[in-house]
């Protein structure tokens, strides 16, 4: 994929991997639209768990060539039976239904043009599990499933990927590893690997689960 001149949307771009990726894509010559719940310099307000906010974002940005569905939340580690249902809902509302809302807003344009790349952020915990991480694991397994199903439906030329960024030193990692993040990849290095992966993407990659 040639990145220069492409329009890209990165959700969850106020910090962590999303912020670093938005900056790296700008450096590659992309026109980057960054969104998050926290509005700020160069970041548009959009809580992906609120369908009306996703519709407003789509109306404001128009279609994009590259969609990075990066926004997600995590919980404090705890056994499945101890996590309140409201916390399960909070995770599914952002990590799964929020991602679906964004895909519903942007993939139809990609289908109409027969071009576009949608990257859905997955995790090692979308392909394996650990104790005390059930809600987050369940959302990321859902991301893998919906990405592969969507890949079966998109127009020829459109690419849907589930992307595992690895273990990256962010607020989210600090929460799930209870602060033990020494040795994790810096977000900027993760973003550089992401850009390298995007440069190599071809239509034949549609439906792949990718590790950075
Ligand atoms: N860090 C890792 O090691 C790791 C490993 C595997 C997978 N991942 C995945 O990589 C992605 C980025 O993770 P990260 O570590 O960078 O997390 P992070 O540091 O916690 O950042 C998450 C980003 O998502 C935004 N966000 C959260 N809820 C949102 C919502 N409802 N609507 C819009 N934006 C929302 C946050 O901004 P606001 O609070 O301003 O909205 C923030 O910009 C996630 O999908 C995560 O599951 C990360």
PDB file of C-alpha atoms and ligand atoms in Angstrom:
ATOM      1  CA  UNK A   1       0.000   0.000   0.000  1.00  0.00           C
ATOM      2  CA  UNK A   2       1.354   3.445  -0.900  1.00  0.00           C
ATOM      3  CA  UNK A   3       0.758   5.672   2.126  1.00  0.00           C
ATOM      4  CA  UNK A   4       1.654   9.100   0.724  1.00  0.00           C
ATOM      5  CA  UNK A   5      -1.494  11.109  -0.011  1.00  0.00           C
ATOM      6  CA  UNK A   6      -3.882   8.577   1.562  1.00  0.00           C
ATOM      7  CA  UNK A   7      -6.627   9.625   4.012  1.00  0.00           C
ATOM      8  CA  UNK A   8      -6.421   7.667   7.248  1.00  0.00           C
ATOM      9  CA  UNK A   9      -8.644   7.552  10.322  1.00  0.00           C
ATOM     10  CA  UNK A  10      -7.171   6.317  13.616  1.00  0.00           C
ATOM     11  CA  UNK A  11      -9.594   5.858  16.517  1.00  0.00           C
ATOM     12  CA  UNK A  12      -8.290   6.027  20.076  1.00  0.00           C
ATOM     13  CA  UNK A  13      -5.533   8.382  18.971  1.00  0.00           C
ATOM     14  CA  UNK A  14      -5.237  10.631  22.055  1.00  0.00           C
ATOM     15  CA  UNK A  15      -2.450   8.485  23.585  1.00  0.00           C
ATOM     16  CA  UNK A  16      -0.694   5.128  23.408  1.00  0.00           C
ATOM     17  CA  UNK A  17      -0.407   3.195  20.152  1.00  0.00           C
ATOM     18  CA  UNK A  18      -3.085   5.260  18.371  1.00  0.00           C
ATOM     19  CA  UNK A  19      -1.328   8.574  19.018  1.00  0.00           C
ATOM     20  CA  UNK A  20       2.076   7.214  17.930  1.00  0.00           C
ATOM     21  CA  UNK A  21       0.554   5.658  14.812  1.00  0.00           C
ATOM     22  CA  UNK A  22      -1.257   8.877  13.845  1.00  0.00           C
ATOM     23  CA  UNK A  23       2.068  10.733  14.090  1.00  0.00           C
ATOM     24  CA  UNK A  24       3.939   8.050  12.108  1.00  0.00           C
ATOM     25  CA  UNK A  25       1.303   8.062   9.354  1.00  0.00           C
ATOM     26  CA  UNK A  26       1.508  11.871   9.124  1.00  0.00           C
ATOM     27  CA  UNK A  27       5.283  11.540   8.730  1.00  0.00           C
ATOM     28  CA  UNK A  28       4.598   9.124   5.825  1.00  0.00           C
ATOM     29  CA  UNK A  29       2.551  11.804   4.050  1.00  0.00           C
ATOM     30  CA  UNK A  30      -0.936  10.573   4.969  1.00  0.00           C
ATOM     31  CA  UNK A  31      -3.755  12.976   5.753  1.00  0.00           C
ATOM     32  CA  UNK A  32      -4.561  11.654   9.225  1.00  0.00           C
ATOM     33  CA  UNK A  33      -7.853  12.081  11.039  1.00  0.00           C
ATOM     34  CA  UNK A  34      -7.337  11.226  14.707  1.00  0.00           C
ATOM     35  CA  UNK A  35     -10.284  10.618  17.043  1.00  0.00           C
ATOM     36  CA  UNK A  36     -10.820   9.824  20.730  1.00  0.00           C
ATOM     37  CA  UNK A  37     -13.119  10.655  23.633  1.00  0.00           C
ATOM     38  CA  UNK A  38     -10.576  13.278  24.744  1.00  0.00           C
ATOM     39  CA  UNK A  39     -10.650  16.080  22.200  1.00  0.00           C
ATOM     40  CA  UNK A  40      -7.327  17.873  21.809  1.00  0.00           C
ATOM     41  CA  UNK A  41      -4.762  19.291  19.443  1.00  0.00           C
ATOM     42  CA  UNK A  42      -5.446  17.499  16.151  1.00  0.00           C
ATOM     43  CA  UNK A  43      -7.800  15.001  17.814  1.00  0.00           C
ATOM     44  CA  UNK A  44     -11.501  14.977  16.913  1.00  0.00           C
ATOM     45  CA  UNK A  45     -14.048  14.057  19.589  1.00  0.00           C
ATOM     46  CA  UNK A  46     -15.610  10.632  19.032  1.00  0.00           C
ATOM     47  CA  UNK A  47     -16.617   8.082  21.645  1.00  0.00           C
ATOM     48  CA  UNK A  48     -16.939   5.002  19.443  1.00  0.00           C
ATOM     49  CA  UNK A  49     -19.371   3.412  21.917  1.00  0.00           C
ATOM     50  CA  UNK A  50     -21.927   6.150  21.086  1.00  0.00           C
ATOM     51  CA  UNK A  51     -23.392   5.456  17.606  1.00  0.00           C
ATOM     52  CA  UNK A  52     -24.484   9.093  17.091  1.00  0.00           C
ATOM     53  CA  UNK A  53     -20.901  10.279  17.696  1.00  0.00           C
ATOM     54  CA  UNK A  54     -19.603   7.794  15.095  1.00  0.00           C
ATOM     55  CA  UNK A  55     -22.222   9.035  12.586  1.00  0.00           C
ATOM     56  CA  UNK A  56     -21.196  12.645  13.288  1.00  0.00           C
ATOM     57  CA  UNK A  57     -17.531  11.739  12.786  1.00  0.00           C
ATOM     58  CA  UNK A  58     -18.294  10.074   9.452  1.00  0.00           C
ATOM     59  CA  UNK A  59     -20.291  13.138   8.336  1.00  0.00           C
ATOM     60  CA  UNK A  60     -17.350  15.354   9.278  1.00  0.00           C
ATOM     61  CA  UNK A  61     -14.527  13.289   7.744  1.00  0.00           C
ATOM     62  CA  UNK A  62     -16.059  11.719   4.633  1.00  0.00           C
ATOM     63  CA  UNK A  63     -14.606   8.432   3.345  1.00  0.00           C
ATOM     64  CA  UNK A  64     -11.097   7.227   4.157  1.00  0.00           C
ATOM     65  CA  UNK A  65      -8.566   4.958   2.438  1.00  0.00           C
ATOM     66  CA  UNK A  66      -7.166   3.531   5.663  1.00  0.00           C
ATOM     67  CA  UNK A  67      -9.168   2.836   8.803  1.00  0.00           C
ATOM     68  CA  UNK A  68      -7.391   1.869  12.024  1.00  0.00           C
ATOM     69  CA  UNK A  69      -9.900   0.657  14.588  1.00  0.00           C
ATOM     70  CA  UNK A  70      -7.609   1.123  17.574  1.00  0.00           C
ATOM     71  CA  UNK A  71      -9.870   2.478  20.382  1.00  0.00           C
ATOM     72  CA  UNK A  72     -10.306   0.032  23.241  1.00  0.00           C
ATOM     73  CA  UNK A  73     -10.584  -0.184  27.017  1.00  0.00           C
ATOM     74  CA  UNK A  74      -9.483  -2.759  29.582  1.00  0.00           C
ATOM     75  CA  UNK A  75     -10.498  -3.706  33.133  1.00  0.00           C
ATOM     76  CA  UNK A  76      -8.580  -4.317  36.347  1.00  0.00           C
ATOM     77  CA  UNK A  77      -7.490  -7.992  36.320  1.00  0.00           C
ATOM     78  CA  UNK A  78     -10.096 -10.155  38.110  1.00  0.00           C
ATOM     79  CA  UNK A  79     -11.758 -13.578  37.852  1.00  0.00           C
ATOM     80  CA  UNK A  80     -14.653 -13.708  35.394  1.00  0.00           C
ATOM     81  CA  UNK A  81     -17.218 -14.291  38.143  1.00  0.00           C
ATOM     82  CA  UNK A  82     -16.052 -11.220  40.050  1.00  0.00           C
ATOM     83  CA  UNK A  83     -16.274  -8.726  37.169  1.00  0.00           C
ATOM     84  CA  UNK A  84     -19.601  -6.836  37.365  1.00  0.00           C
ATOM     85  CA  UNK A  85     -21.851  -7.157  34.303  1.00  0.00           C
ATOM     86  CA  UNK A  86     -21.676  -3.382  33.868  1.00  0.00           C
ATOM     87  CA  UNK A  87     -17.901  -3.703  33.383  1.00  0.00           C
ATOM     88  CA  UNK A  88     -18.394  -6.493  30.806  1.00  0.00           C
ATOM     89  CA  UNK A  89     -20.827  -4.180  28.968  1.00  0.00           C
ATOM     90  CA  UNK A  90     -18.376  -1.260  29.093  1.00  0.00           C
ATOM     91  CA  UNK A  91     -15.702  -3.378  27.393  1.00  0.00           C
ATOM     92  CA  UNK A  92     -18.024  -4.847  24.757  1.00  0.00           C
ATOM     93  CA  UNK A  93     -19.582  -1.411  24.035  1.00  0.00           C
ATOM     94  CA  UNK A  94     -16.188   0.035  23.033  1.00  0.00           C
ATOM     95  CA  UNK A  95     -13.991  -2.883  21.956  1.00  0.00           C
ATOM     96  CA  UNK A  96     -16.637  -4.737  19.901  1.00  0.00           C
ATOM     97  CA  UNK A  97     -19.768  -2.653  19.249  1.00  0.00           C
ATOM     98  CA  UNK A  98     -17.755   0.569  18.916  1.00  0.00           C
ATOM     99  CA  UNK A  99     -15.532  -1.121  16.340  1.00  0.00           C
ATOM    100  CA  UNK A 100     -18.615  -2.418  14.517  1.00  0.00           C
ATOM    101  CA  UNK A 101     -20.150   1.078  14.445  1.00  0.00           C
ATOM    102  CA  UNK A 102     -16.978   2.493  12.876  1.00  0.00           C
ATOM    103  CA  UNK A 103     -16.828  -0.328  10.317  1.00  0.00           C
ATOM    104  CA  UNK A 104     -20.502   0.267   9.433  1.00  0.00           C
ATOM    105  CA  UNK A 105     -19.704   3.952   8.892  1.00  0.00           C
ATOM    106  CA  UNK A 106     -16.596   3.570   6.698  1.00  0.00           C
ATOM    107  CA  UNK A 107     -16.549   0.156   4.979  1.00  0.00           C
ATOM    108  CA  UNK A 108     -19.490   0.805   2.586  1.00  0.00           C
ATOM    109  CA  UNK A 109     -17.431   3.570   0.878  1.00  0.00           C
ATOM    110  CA  UNK A 110     -14.483   1.181   0.566  1.00  0.00           C
ATOM    111  CA  UNK A 111     -16.767  -1.434  -0.984  1.00  0.00           C
ATOM    112  CA  UNK A 112     -18.165   1.126  -3.435  1.00  0.00           C
ATOM    113  CA  UNK A 113     -14.635   2.069  -4.550  1.00  0.00           C
ATOM    114  CA  UNK A 114     -13.234  -1.481  -4.419  1.00  0.00           C
ATOM    115  CA  UNK A 115     -10.282  -0.179  -2.386  1.00  0.00           C
ATOM    116  CA  UNK A 116      -9.346   0.479   1.222  1.00  0.00           C
ATOM    117  CA  UNK A 117      -7.685  -1.143   4.221  1.00  0.00           C
ATOM    118  CA  UNK A 118      -9.412  -1.639   7.584  1.00  0.00           C
ATOM    119  CA  UNK A 119      -7.142  -2.664  10.477  1.00  0.00           C
ATOM    120  CA  UNK A 120      -8.908  -3.927  13.597  1.00  0.00           C
ATOM    121  CA  UNK A 121      -6.696  -3.949  16.686  1.00  0.00           C
ATOM    122  CA  UNK A 122      -6.629  -7.397  18.199  1.00  0.00           C
ATOM    123  CA  UNK A 123      -4.215  -8.798  20.773  1.00  0.00           C
ATOM    124  CA  UNK A 124      -2.272 -11.876  21.803  1.00  0.00           C
ATOM    125  CA  UNK A 125      -5.347 -12.207  24.025  1.00  0.00           C
ATOM    126  CA  UNK A 126      -7.456 -12.448  20.847  1.00  0.00           C
ATOM    127  CA  UNK A 127      -5.707 -15.740  20.078  1.00  0.00           C
ATOM    128  CA  UNK A 128      -4.873 -17.082  23.545  1.00  0.00           C
ATOM    129  CA  UNK A 129      -6.125 -16.487  27.103  1.00  0.00           C
ATOM    130  CA  UNK A 130      -4.957 -15.842  30.654  1.00  0.00           C
ATOM    131  CA  UNK A 131      -6.708 -15.990  34.003  1.00  0.00           C
ATOM    132  CA  UNK A 132      -8.173 -12.702  35.319  1.00  0.00           C
ATOM    133  CA  UNK A 133      -8.436 -11.292  31.765  1.00  0.00           C
ATOM    134  CA  UNK A 134     -11.722 -12.891  30.595  1.00  0.00           C
ATOM    135  CA  UNK A 135     -13.677  -9.760  29.539  1.00  0.00           C
ATOM    136  CA  UNK A 136     -10.784  -8.286  27.547  1.00  0.00           C
ATOM    137  CA  UNK A 137      -9.922 -11.697  25.998  1.00  0.00           C
ATOM    138  CA  UNK A 138     -13.574 -12.188  25.025  1.00  0.00           C
ATOM    139  CA  UNK A 139     -13.672  -8.816  23.244  1.00  0.00           C
ATOM    140  CA  UNK A 140     -10.444  -9.469  21.331  1.00  0.00           C
ATOM    141  CA  UNK A 141     -11.551 -12.990  20.282  1.00  0.00           C
ATOM    142  CA  UNK A 142     -14.682 -11.222  18.998  1.00  0.00           C
ATOM    143  CA  UNK A 143     -12.477  -8.813  17.025  1.00  0.00           C
ATOM    144  CA  UNK A 144     -10.727 -11.760  15.360  1.00  0.00           C
ATOM    145  CA  UNK A 145     -14.074 -13.367  14.508  1.00  0.00           C
ATOM    146  CA  UNK A 146     -15.812 -10.282  13.155  1.00  0.00           C
ATOM    147  CA  UNK A 147     -12.717  -9.315  11.131  1.00  0.00           C
ATOM    148  CA  UNK A 148     -12.534 -12.696   9.414  1.00  0.00           C
ATOM    149  CA  UNK A 149     -16.291 -12.720   8.742  1.00  0.00           C
ATOM    150  CA  UNK A 150     -16.197  -9.158   7.347  1.00  0.00           C
ATOM    151  CA  UNK A 151     -13.257 -10.128   5.110  1.00  0.00           C
ATOM    152  CA  UNK A 152     -15.540 -12.710   3.471  1.00  0.00           C
ATOM    153  CA  UNK A 153     -18.069  -9.980   2.630  1.00  0.00           C
ATOM    154  CA  UNK A 154     -16.074  -6.978   1.393  1.00  0.00           C
ATOM    155  CA  UNK A 155     -15.682  -6.068  -2.275  1.00  0.00           C
ATOM    156  CA  UNK A 156     -12.634  -7.297  -4.155  1.00  0.00           C
ATOM    157  CA  UNK A 157      -9.736  -4.920  -3.496  1.00  0.00           C
ATOM    158  CA  UNK A 158     -10.765  -4.109   0.081  1.00  0.00           C
ATOM    159  CA  UNK A 159      -8.567  -5.553   2.838  1.00  0.00           C
ATOM    160  CA  UNK A 160      -9.661  -6.338   6.409  1.00  0.00           C
ATOM    161  CA  UNK A 161      -6.949  -7.265   8.919  1.00  0.00           C
ATOM    162  CA  UNK A 162      -6.908  -8.196  12.615  1.00  0.00           C
ATOM    163  CA  UNK A 163      -3.669  -6.682  13.934  1.00  0.00           C
ATOM    164  CA  UNK A 164      -1.884  -7.790  17.100  1.00  0.00           C
ATOM    165  CA  UNK A 165       0.483  -4.950  18.091  1.00  0.00           C
ATOM    166  CA  UNK A 166       2.503  -7.075  20.551  1.00  0.00           C
ATOM    167  CA  UNK A 167       3.300  -5.928  24.090  1.00  0.00           C
ATOM    168  CA  UNK A 168       3.471  -2.142  24.044  1.00  0.00           C
ATOM    169  CA  UNK A 169       4.256   0.255  26.921  1.00  0.00           C
ATOM    170  CA  UNK A 170       0.970   2.162  27.311  1.00  0.00           C
ATOM    171  CA  UNK A 171      -1.605   3.005  30.001  1.00  0.00           C
ATOM    172  CA  UNK A 172      -3.553  -0.092  28.968  1.00  0.00           C
ATOM    173  CA  UNK A 173      -0.589  -2.418  29.464  1.00  0.00           C
ATOM    174  CA  UNK A 174       0.109  -0.859  32.871  1.00  0.00           C
ATOM    175  CA  UNK A 175      -3.482  -1.658  33.900  1.00  0.00           C
ATOM    176  CA  UNK A 176      -3.537  -5.266  32.743  1.00  0.00           C
ATOM    177  CA  UNK A 177      -0.015  -6.117  33.962  1.00  0.00           C
ATOM    178  CA  UNK A 178      -0.536  -4.156  37.178  1.00  0.00           C
ATOM    179  CA  UNK A 179       2.362  -1.786  36.409  1.00  0.00           C
ATOM    180  CA  UNK A 180       4.948  -4.416  35.329  1.00  0.00           C
ATOM    181  CA  UNK A 181       5.661  -2.991  31.864  1.00  0.00           C
ATOM    182  CA  UNK A 182       9.493  -2.915  31.868  1.00  0.00           C
ATOM    183  CA  UNK A 183      10.818  -4.277  28.567  1.00  0.00           C
ATOM    184  CA  UNK A 184       7.627  -3.588  26.632  1.00  0.00           C
ATOM    185  CA  UNK A 185       7.929  -2.078  23.126  1.00  0.00           C
ATOM    186  CA  UNK A 186       7.710   1.763  23.068  1.00  0.00           C
ATOM    187  CA  UNK A 187       4.573   3.000  21.204  1.00  0.00           C
ATOM    188  CA  UNK A 188       6.785   4.752  18.608  1.00  0.00           C
ATOM    189  CA  UNK A 189       8.525   1.454  17.732  1.00  0.00           C
ATOM    190  CA  UNK A 190       5.143  -0.265  17.486  1.00  0.00           C
ATOM    191  CA  UNK A 191       3.942   2.522  15.169  1.00  0.00           C
ATOM    192  CA  UNK A 192       7.034   2.120  12.967  1.00  0.00           C
ATOM    193  CA  UNK A 193       6.340  -1.637  12.685  1.00  0.00           C
ATOM    194  CA  UNK A 194       2.680  -0.861  11.887  1.00  0.00           C
ATOM    195  CA  UNK A 195       3.711   1.491   9.068  1.00  0.00           C
ATOM    196  CA  UNK A 196       6.140  -1.120   7.737  1.00  0.00           C
ATOM    197  CA  UNK A 197       3.347  -3.696   7.707  1.00  0.00           C
ATOM    198  CA  UNK A 198       0.980  -1.282   5.904  1.00  0.00           C
ATOM    199  CA  UNK A 199       3.573  -0.672   3.183  1.00  0.00           C
ATOM    200  CA  UNK A 200       3.606  -4.427   2.472  1.00  0.00           C
ATOM    201  CA  UNK A 201      -0.209  -4.947   2.442  1.00  0.00           C
ATOM    202  CA  UNK A 202      -1.716  -6.224  -0.812  1.00  0.00           C
ATOM    203  CA  UNK A 203      -5.330  -7.252  -1.581  1.00  0.00           C
ATOM    204  CA  UNK A 204      -4.226 -10.883  -1.103  1.00  0.00           C
ATOM    205  CA  UNK A 205      -3.862 -10.151   2.630  1.00  0.00           C
ATOM    206  CA  UNK A 206      -7.632  -9.744   3.111  1.00  0.00           C
ATOM    207  CA  UNK A 207      -8.781 -11.764   6.155  1.00  0.00           C
ATOM    208  CA  UNK A 208      -5.335 -12.202   7.688  1.00  0.00           C
ATOM    209  CA  UNK A 209      -4.489 -12.033  11.384  1.00  0.00           C
ATOM    210  CA  UNK A 210      -1.236 -10.078  11.509  1.00  0.00           C
ATOM    211  CA  UNK A 211       1.402  -9.783  14.260  1.00  0.00           C
ATOM    212  CA  UNK A 212       3.553  -6.620  14.334  1.00  0.00           C
TER     213      UNK A 212
HETATM  214  N1  LIG B   1      -0.597  -1.964  24.772  1.00  0.00           N
HETATM  215  C1  LIG B   1      -0.537  -3.249  24.440  1.00  0.00           C
HETATM  216  O1  LIG B   1       0.404  -3.991  24.842  1.00  0.00           O
HETATM  217  C2  LIG B   1      -1.606  -3.866  23.583  1.00  0.00           C
HETATM  218  C3  LIG B   1      -1.514  -5.253  23.347  1.00  0.00           C
HETATM  219  C4  LIG B   1      -2.473  -5.837  22.536  1.00  0.00           C
HETATM  220  C5  LIG B   1      -3.463  -5.079  21.964  1.00  0.00           C
HETATM  221  N2  LIG B   1      -3.545  -3.730  22.223  1.00  0.00           N
HETATM  222  C6  LIG B   1      -4.613  -2.978  21.575  1.00  0.00           C
HETATM  223  O2  LIG B   1      -4.063  -1.841  20.947  1.00  0.00           O
HETATM  224  C7  LIG B   1      -5.022  -0.769  20.955  1.00  0.00           C
HETATM  225  C8  LIG B   1      -4.416   0.469  21.601  1.00  0.00           C
HETATM  226  O3  LIG B   1      -4.073   0.151  22.935  1.00  0.00           O
HETATM  227  P1  LIG B   1      -3.166   1.085  23.852  1.00  0.00           P
HETATM  228  O4  LIG B   1      -2.322   0.166  24.650  1.00  0.00           O
HETATM  229  O5  LIG B   1      -2.560   2.170  23.072  1.00  0.00           O
HETATM  230  O6  LIG B   1      -4.293   1.655  24.850  1.00  0.00           O
HETATM  231  P2  LIG B   1      -4.365   3.029  25.691  1.00  0.00           P
HETATM  232  O7  LIG B   1      -3.009   3.556  25.930  1.00  0.00           O
HETATM  233  O8  LIG B   1      -5.243   2.742  26.844  1.00  0.00           O
HETATM  234  O9  LIG B   1      -5.115   3.997  24.657  1.00  0.00           O
HETATM  235  C9  LIG B   1      -6.413   3.699  24.261  1.00  0.00           C
HETATM  236  C10 LIG B   1      -6.910   4.796  23.353  1.00  0.00           C
HETATM  237  O10 LIG B   1      -8.275   4.509  23.037  1.00  0.00           O
HETATM  238  C11 LIG B   1      -9.062   5.666  23.355  1.00  0.00           C
HETATM  239  N3  LIG B   1     -10.413   5.218  23.703  1.00  0.00           N
HETATM  240  C12 LIG B   1     -10.792   4.431  24.731  1.00  0.00           C
HETATM  241  N4  LIG B   1     -12.121   4.267  24.715  1.00  0.00           N
HETATM  242  C13 LIG B   1     -12.588   4.954  23.649  1.00  0.00           C
HETATM  243  C14 LIG B   1     -13.872   5.168  23.103  1.00  0.00           C
HETATM  244  N5  LIG B   1     -14.975   4.639  23.649  1.00  0.00           N
HETATM  245  N6  LIG B   1     -13.987   5.921  22.003  1.00  0.00           N
HETATM  246  C15 LIG B   1     -12.892   6.474  21.423  1.00  0.00           C
HETATM  247  N7  LIG B   1     -11.650   6.324  21.899  1.00  0.00           N
HETATM  248  C16 LIG B   1     -11.511   5.565  23.007  1.00  0.00           C
HETATM  249  C17 LIG B   1      -8.291   6.371  24.458  1.00  0.00           C
HETATM  250  O11 LIG B   1      -8.507   7.761  24.470  1.00  0.00           O
HETATM  251  P3  LIG B   1      -9.642   8.511  25.305  1.00  0.00           P
HETATM  252  O12 LIG B   1      -9.564   7.970  26.698  1.00  0.00           O
HETATM  253  O13 LIG B   1      -9.272   9.935  25.130  1.00  0.00           O
HETATM  254  O14 LIG B   1     -10.893   8.157  24.598  1.00  0.00           O
HETATM  255  C18 LIG B   1      -6.858   6.156  23.997  1.00  0.00           C
HETATM  256  O15 LIG B   1      -6.497   7.130  23.034  1.00  0.00           O
HETATM  257  C19 LIG B   1      -6.230  -1.321  21.707  1.00  0.00           C
HETATM  258  O16 LIG B   1      -7.165  -1.833  20.779  1.00  0.00           O
HETATM  259  C20 LIG B   1      -5.647  -2.447  22.530  1.00  0.00           C
HETATM  260  O17 LIG B   1      -6.616  -3.396  22.872  1.00  0.00           O
HETATM  261  C21 LIG B   1      -2.636  -3.116  23.026  1.00  0.00           C
END
